[in-house]
Short mmCIF file of C-alpha atoms in Angstrom, two decimals:
data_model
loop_
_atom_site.label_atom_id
_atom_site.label_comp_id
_atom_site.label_asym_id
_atom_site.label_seq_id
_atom_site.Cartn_x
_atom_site.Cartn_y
_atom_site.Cartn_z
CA UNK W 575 185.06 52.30 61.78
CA UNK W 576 187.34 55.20 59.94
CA UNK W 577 184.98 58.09 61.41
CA UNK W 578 186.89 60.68 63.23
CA UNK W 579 186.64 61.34 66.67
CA UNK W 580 184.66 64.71 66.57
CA UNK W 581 181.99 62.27 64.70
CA UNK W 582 182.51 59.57 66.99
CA UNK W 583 181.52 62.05 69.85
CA UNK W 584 178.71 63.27 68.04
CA UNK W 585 177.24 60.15 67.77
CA UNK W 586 177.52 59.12 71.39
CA UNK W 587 175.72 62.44 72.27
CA UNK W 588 173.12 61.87 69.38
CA UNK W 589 172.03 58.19 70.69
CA UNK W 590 171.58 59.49 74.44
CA UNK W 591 169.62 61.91 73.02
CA UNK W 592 167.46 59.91 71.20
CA UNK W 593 167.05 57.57 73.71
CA UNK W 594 165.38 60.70 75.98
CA UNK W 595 163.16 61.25 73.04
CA UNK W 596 162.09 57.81 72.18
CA UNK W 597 161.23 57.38 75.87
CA UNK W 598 159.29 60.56 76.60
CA UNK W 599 157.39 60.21 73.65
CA UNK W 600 156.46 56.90 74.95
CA UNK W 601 155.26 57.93 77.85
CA UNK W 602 153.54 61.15 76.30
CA UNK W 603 151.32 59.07 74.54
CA UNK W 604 149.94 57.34 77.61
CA UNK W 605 149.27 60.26 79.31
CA UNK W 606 147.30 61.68 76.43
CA UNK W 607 145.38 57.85 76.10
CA UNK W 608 144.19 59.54 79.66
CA UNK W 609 141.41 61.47 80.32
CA UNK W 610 141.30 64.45 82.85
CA UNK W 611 138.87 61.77 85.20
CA UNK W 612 141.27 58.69 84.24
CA UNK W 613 144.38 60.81 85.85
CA UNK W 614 142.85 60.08 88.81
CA UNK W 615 143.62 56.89 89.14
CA UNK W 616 146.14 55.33 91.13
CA UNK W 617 148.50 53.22 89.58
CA UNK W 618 147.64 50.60 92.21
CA UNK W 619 145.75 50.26 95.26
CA UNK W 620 146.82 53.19 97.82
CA UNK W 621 149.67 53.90 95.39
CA UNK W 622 150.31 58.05 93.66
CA UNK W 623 147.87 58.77 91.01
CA UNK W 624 148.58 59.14 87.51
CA UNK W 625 147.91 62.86 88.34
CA UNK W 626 150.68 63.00 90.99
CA UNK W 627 153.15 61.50 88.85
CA UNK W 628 152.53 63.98 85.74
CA UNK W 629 153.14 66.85 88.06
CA UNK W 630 156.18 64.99 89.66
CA UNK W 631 157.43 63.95 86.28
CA UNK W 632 156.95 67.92 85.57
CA UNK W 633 158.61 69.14 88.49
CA UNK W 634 161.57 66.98 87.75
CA UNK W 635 162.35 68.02 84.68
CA UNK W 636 161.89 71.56 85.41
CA UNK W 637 164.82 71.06 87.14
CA UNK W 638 166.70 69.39 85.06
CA UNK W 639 167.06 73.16 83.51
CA UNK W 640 169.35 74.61 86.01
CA UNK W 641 170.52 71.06 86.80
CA UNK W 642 171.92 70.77 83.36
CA UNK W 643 172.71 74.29 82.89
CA UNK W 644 170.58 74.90 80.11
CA UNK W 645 168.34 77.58 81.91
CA UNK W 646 165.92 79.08 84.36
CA UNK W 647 163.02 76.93 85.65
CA UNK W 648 159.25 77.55 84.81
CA UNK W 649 157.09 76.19 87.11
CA UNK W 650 158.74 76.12 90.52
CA UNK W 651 155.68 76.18 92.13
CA UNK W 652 154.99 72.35 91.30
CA UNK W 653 157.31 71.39 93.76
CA UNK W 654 155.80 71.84 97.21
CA UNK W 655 152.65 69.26 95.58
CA UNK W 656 154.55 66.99 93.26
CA UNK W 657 158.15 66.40 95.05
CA UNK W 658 158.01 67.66 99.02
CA UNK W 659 155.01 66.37 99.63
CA UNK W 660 153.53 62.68 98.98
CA UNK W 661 150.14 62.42 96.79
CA UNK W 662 147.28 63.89 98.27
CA UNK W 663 148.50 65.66 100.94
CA UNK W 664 146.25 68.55 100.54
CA UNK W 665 143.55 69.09 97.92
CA UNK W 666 145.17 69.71 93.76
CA UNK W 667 145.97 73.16 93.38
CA UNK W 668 146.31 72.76 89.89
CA UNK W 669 143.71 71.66 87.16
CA UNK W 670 144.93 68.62 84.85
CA UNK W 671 144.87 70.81 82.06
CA UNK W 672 147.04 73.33 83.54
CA UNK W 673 149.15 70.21 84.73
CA UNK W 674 149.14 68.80 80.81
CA UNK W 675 150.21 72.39 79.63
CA UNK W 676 152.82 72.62 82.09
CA UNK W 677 154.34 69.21 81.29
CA UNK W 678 154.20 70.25 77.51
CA UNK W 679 155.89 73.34 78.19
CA UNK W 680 159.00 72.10 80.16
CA UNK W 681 159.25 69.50 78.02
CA UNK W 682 159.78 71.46 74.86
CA UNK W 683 162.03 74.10 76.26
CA UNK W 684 164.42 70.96 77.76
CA UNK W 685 164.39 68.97 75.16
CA UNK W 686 164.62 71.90 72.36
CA UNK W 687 167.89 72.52 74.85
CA UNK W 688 169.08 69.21 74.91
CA UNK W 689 169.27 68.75 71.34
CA UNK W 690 171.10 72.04 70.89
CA UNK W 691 173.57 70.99 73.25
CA UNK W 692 177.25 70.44 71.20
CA UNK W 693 178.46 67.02 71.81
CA UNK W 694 181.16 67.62 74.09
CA UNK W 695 179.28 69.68 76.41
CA UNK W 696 177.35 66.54 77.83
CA UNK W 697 181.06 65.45 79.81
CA UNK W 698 181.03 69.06 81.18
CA UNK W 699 179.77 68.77 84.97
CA UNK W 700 176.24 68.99 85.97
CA UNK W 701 175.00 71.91 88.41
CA UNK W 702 174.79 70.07 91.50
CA UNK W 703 178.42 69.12 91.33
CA UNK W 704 181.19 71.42 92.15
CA UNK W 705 184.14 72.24 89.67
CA UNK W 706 186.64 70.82 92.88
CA UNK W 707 184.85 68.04 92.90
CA UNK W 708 184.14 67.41 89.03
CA UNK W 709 187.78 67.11 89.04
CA UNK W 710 187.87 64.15 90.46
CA UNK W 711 184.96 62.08 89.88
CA UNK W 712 184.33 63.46 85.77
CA UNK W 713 181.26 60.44 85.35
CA UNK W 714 179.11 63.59 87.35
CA UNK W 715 178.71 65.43 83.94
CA UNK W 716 175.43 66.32 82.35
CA UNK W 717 175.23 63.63 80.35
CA UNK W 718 174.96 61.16 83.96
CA UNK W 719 171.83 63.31 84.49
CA UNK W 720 170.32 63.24 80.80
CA UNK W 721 171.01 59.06 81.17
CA UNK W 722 169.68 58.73 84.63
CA UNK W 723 166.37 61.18 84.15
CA UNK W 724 165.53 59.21 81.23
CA UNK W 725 165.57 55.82 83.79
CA UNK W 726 163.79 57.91 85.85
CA UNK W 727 160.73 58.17 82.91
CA UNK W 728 160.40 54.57 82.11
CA UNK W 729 160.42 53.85 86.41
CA UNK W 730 157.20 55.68 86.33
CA UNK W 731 156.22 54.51 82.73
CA UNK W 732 156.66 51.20 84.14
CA UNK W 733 153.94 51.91 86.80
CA UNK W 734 151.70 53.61 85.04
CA UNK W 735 151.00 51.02 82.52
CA UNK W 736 149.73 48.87 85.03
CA UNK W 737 146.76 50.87 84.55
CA UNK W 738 146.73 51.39 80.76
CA UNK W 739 144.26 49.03 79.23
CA UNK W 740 145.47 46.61 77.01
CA UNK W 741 144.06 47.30 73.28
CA UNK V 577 187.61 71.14 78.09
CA UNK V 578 191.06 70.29 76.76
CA UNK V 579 190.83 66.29 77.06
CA UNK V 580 191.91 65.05 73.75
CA UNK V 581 189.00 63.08 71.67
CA UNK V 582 189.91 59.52 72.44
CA UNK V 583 189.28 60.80 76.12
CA UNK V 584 186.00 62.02 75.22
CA UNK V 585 184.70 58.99 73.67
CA UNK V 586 186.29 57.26 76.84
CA UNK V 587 184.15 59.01 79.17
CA UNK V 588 181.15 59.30 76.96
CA UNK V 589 181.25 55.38 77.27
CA UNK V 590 182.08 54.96 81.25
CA UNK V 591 179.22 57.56 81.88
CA UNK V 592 176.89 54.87 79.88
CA UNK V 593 178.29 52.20 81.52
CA UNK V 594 178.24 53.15 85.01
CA UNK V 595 174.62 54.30 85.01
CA UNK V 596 174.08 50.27 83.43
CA UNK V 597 175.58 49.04 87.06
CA UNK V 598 173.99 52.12 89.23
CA UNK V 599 170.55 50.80 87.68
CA UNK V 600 171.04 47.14 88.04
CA UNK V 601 172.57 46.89 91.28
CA UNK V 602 169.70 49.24 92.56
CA UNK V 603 167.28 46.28 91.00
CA UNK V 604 169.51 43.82 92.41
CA UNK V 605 169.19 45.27 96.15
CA UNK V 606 165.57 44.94 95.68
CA UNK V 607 165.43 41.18 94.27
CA UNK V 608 167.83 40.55 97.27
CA UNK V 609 165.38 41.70 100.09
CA UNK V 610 162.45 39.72 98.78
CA UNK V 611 162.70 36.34 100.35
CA UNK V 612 161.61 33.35 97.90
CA UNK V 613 158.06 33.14 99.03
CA UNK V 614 157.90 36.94 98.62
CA UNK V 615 158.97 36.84 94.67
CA UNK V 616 155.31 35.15 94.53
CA UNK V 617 153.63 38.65 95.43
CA UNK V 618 151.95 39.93 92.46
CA UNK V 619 153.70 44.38 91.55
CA UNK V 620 149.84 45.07 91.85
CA UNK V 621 146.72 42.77 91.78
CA UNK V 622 146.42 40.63 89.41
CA UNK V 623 149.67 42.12 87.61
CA UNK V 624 152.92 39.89 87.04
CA UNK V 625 154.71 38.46 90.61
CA UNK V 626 157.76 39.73 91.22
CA UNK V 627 159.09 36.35 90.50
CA UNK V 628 158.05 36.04 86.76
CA UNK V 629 159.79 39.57 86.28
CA UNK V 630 163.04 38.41 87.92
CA UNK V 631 162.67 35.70 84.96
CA UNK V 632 161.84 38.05 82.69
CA UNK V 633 164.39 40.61 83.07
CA UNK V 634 166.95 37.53 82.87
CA UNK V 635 166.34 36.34 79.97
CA UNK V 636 166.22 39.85 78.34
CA UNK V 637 169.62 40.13 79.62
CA UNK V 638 170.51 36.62 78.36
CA UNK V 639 169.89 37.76 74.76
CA UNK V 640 171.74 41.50 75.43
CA UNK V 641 174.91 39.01 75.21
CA UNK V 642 174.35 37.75 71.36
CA UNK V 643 172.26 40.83 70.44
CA UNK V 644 175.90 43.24 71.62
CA UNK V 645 177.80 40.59 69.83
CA UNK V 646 179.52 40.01 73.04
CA UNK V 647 179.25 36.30 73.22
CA UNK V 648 176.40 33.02 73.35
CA UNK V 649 173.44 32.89 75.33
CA UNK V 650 173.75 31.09 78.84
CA UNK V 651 169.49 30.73 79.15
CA UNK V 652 167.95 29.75 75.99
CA UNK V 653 165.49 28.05 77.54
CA UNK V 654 164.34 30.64 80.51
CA UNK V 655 162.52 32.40 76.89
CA UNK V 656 159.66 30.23 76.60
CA UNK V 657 158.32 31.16 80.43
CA UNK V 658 159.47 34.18 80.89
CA UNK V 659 159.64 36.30 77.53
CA UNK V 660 156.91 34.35 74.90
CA UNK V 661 154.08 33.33 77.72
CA UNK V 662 152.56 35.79 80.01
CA UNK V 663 153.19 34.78 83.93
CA UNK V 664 151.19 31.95 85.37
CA UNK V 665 150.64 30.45 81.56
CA UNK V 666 151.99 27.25 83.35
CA UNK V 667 153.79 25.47 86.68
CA UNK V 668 156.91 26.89 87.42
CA UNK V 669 159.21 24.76 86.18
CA UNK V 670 162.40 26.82 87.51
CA UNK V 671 163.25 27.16 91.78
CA UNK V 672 163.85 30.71 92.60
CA UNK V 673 166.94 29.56 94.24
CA UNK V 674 168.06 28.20 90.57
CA UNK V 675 165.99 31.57 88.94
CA UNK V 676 168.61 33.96 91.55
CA UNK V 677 171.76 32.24 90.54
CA UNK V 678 170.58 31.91 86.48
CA UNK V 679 170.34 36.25 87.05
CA UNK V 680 173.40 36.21 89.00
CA UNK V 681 175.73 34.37 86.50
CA UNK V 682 173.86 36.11 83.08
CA UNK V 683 174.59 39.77 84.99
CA UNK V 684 178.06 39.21 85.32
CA UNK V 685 178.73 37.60 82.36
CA UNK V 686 177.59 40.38 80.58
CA UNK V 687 178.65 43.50 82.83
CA UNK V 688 182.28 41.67 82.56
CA UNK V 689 181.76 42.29 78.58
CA UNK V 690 180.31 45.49 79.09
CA UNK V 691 183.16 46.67 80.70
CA UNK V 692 185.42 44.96 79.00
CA UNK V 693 184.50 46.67 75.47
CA UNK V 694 186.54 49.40 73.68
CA UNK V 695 184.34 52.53 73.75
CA UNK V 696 184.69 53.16 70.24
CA UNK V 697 182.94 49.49 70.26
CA UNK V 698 179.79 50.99 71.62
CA UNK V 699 179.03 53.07 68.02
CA UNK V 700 179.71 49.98 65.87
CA UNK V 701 176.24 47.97 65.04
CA UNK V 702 174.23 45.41 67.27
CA UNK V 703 173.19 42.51 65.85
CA UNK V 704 169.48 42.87 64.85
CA UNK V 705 170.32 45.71 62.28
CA UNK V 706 172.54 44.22 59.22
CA UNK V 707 174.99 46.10 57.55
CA UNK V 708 173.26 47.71 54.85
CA UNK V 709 170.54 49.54 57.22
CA UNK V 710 172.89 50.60 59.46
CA UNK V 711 174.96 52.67 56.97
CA UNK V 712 171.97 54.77 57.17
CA UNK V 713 170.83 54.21 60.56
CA UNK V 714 174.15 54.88 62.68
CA UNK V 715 172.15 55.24 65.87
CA UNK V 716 170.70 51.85 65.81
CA UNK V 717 174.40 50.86 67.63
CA UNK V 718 175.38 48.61 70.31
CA UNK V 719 175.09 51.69 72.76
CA UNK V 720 171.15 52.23 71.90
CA UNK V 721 171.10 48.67 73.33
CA UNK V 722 172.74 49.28 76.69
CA UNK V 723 170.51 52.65 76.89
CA UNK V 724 167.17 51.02 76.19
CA UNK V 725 168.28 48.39 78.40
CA UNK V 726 168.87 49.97 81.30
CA UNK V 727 166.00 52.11 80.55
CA UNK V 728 164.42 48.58 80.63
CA UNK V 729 165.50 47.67 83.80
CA UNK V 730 164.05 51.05 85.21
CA UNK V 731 160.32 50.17 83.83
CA UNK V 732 160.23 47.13 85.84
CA UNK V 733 162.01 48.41 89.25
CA UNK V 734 159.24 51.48 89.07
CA UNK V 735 156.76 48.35 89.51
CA UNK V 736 158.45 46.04 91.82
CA UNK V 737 159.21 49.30 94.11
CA UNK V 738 155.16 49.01 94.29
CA UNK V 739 155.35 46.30 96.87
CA UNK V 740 158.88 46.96 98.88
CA UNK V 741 158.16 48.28 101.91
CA UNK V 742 159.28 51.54 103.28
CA UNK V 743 161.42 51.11 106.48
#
């Protein structure tokens, strides 16, 4: 390879952030294949319901703003339903539509963010990290949490196409 | 930031890396706790056991070794079972015991590899792009691989999590 480095880090920054793209649009599209009714479902017997896991999926990447240093949150209120508590703990507070906006919402502003992001940003630390202790353990940079969150998307893509019906 | 390039692609590549082993050995913990009969329970009824997806996810790992040009397959012949039939197609023809140690000895054959690789390494091509395309493709690179992989890994611990139990 006779790139220079500046490229070279540009296109380690470039495929992470692709890979958060290719994955959330995967799972985008089988939460649109859902109706409002078909949200309801759990994704097994006694298991969250597609509906919990939008919000939660919401709620977690609303923070991922601050986490990442990119910017404020927008829906902090998910987070008492969709992350403190377990699914169904009280009756939904929020309709799915509201829900689908929300999820559309956060997702745009982070990943409109993300790809602004310069390349060497990603090994600057993440929010949750101090500088003290980003000085000694410098794998706890934004780019841990971009790789890790996008895990996070497929572990509940993974359960919610148990329920997607096989065309 | 004032770490010189090389230093960035260095870190760039251990972030990747290390979220590879944070992901598997979290899977790994998981396949451990099962006891053999217990790989039998089906992620959700009538959905794949847990021990067909142990098979599964090794021989996807199996052909990470050729398809990161980082050496021969050790499991050719876990494919037919576990990657071109859908579970329960036929008999087992493979012991968990011998299914455990086949996962065992394909992870750290290819984590030793992993590890082992230049970062700069991680930007040249895999092996199921050729040359030509990926002059214009740059992304499709032997890091997209580990990325989608451990993504990969994520999908199917999101189902097995379905039937751990909560202590």
């Amino acid at each position: 390879m006779t790139q220079p480095d500046a490229s070279k880090v540009d296109l380690f920054a470039s495929t992470a952030v692709s890979q958060w793209k290719i994955n959330l649009d995967r799972l985008n599209k089988m939460f649109d294949a859902f109706g409002d009714e078909e949200l309801q479902q759990e994704i097994a017997p006694g298991k969250n319901r597609i509906f919990y896991l939008l919000g939660h999926l919401t709620a977690v990447h609303d923070r991922m703003l601050p986490l990442l240093r990119l910017g404020m949150r927008l829906h902090v209120e998910l987070d008492q339903d969709f992350l403190t508590n377990p699914d169904r703990a009280a009756p939904d507070r929020i309709s799915a539509g509201a829900l689908r906006q929300a999820w559309t919402v956060v997702n745009d502003t982070l990943t409109r963010a993300i790809e602004a992001l310069p390349a060497e940003a990603w090994l600057e630390r993440h929010d949750a990290v101090s500088a003290e202790d980003f000085e000694k353990e410098p794998l706890r940079n934004r780019l841990s949490v971009l790789l890790s969150r996008t895990a996070h998307v497929q572990f509940h893509t993974g359960q919610i196409r148990l329920v997607v019906k096989k065309s």
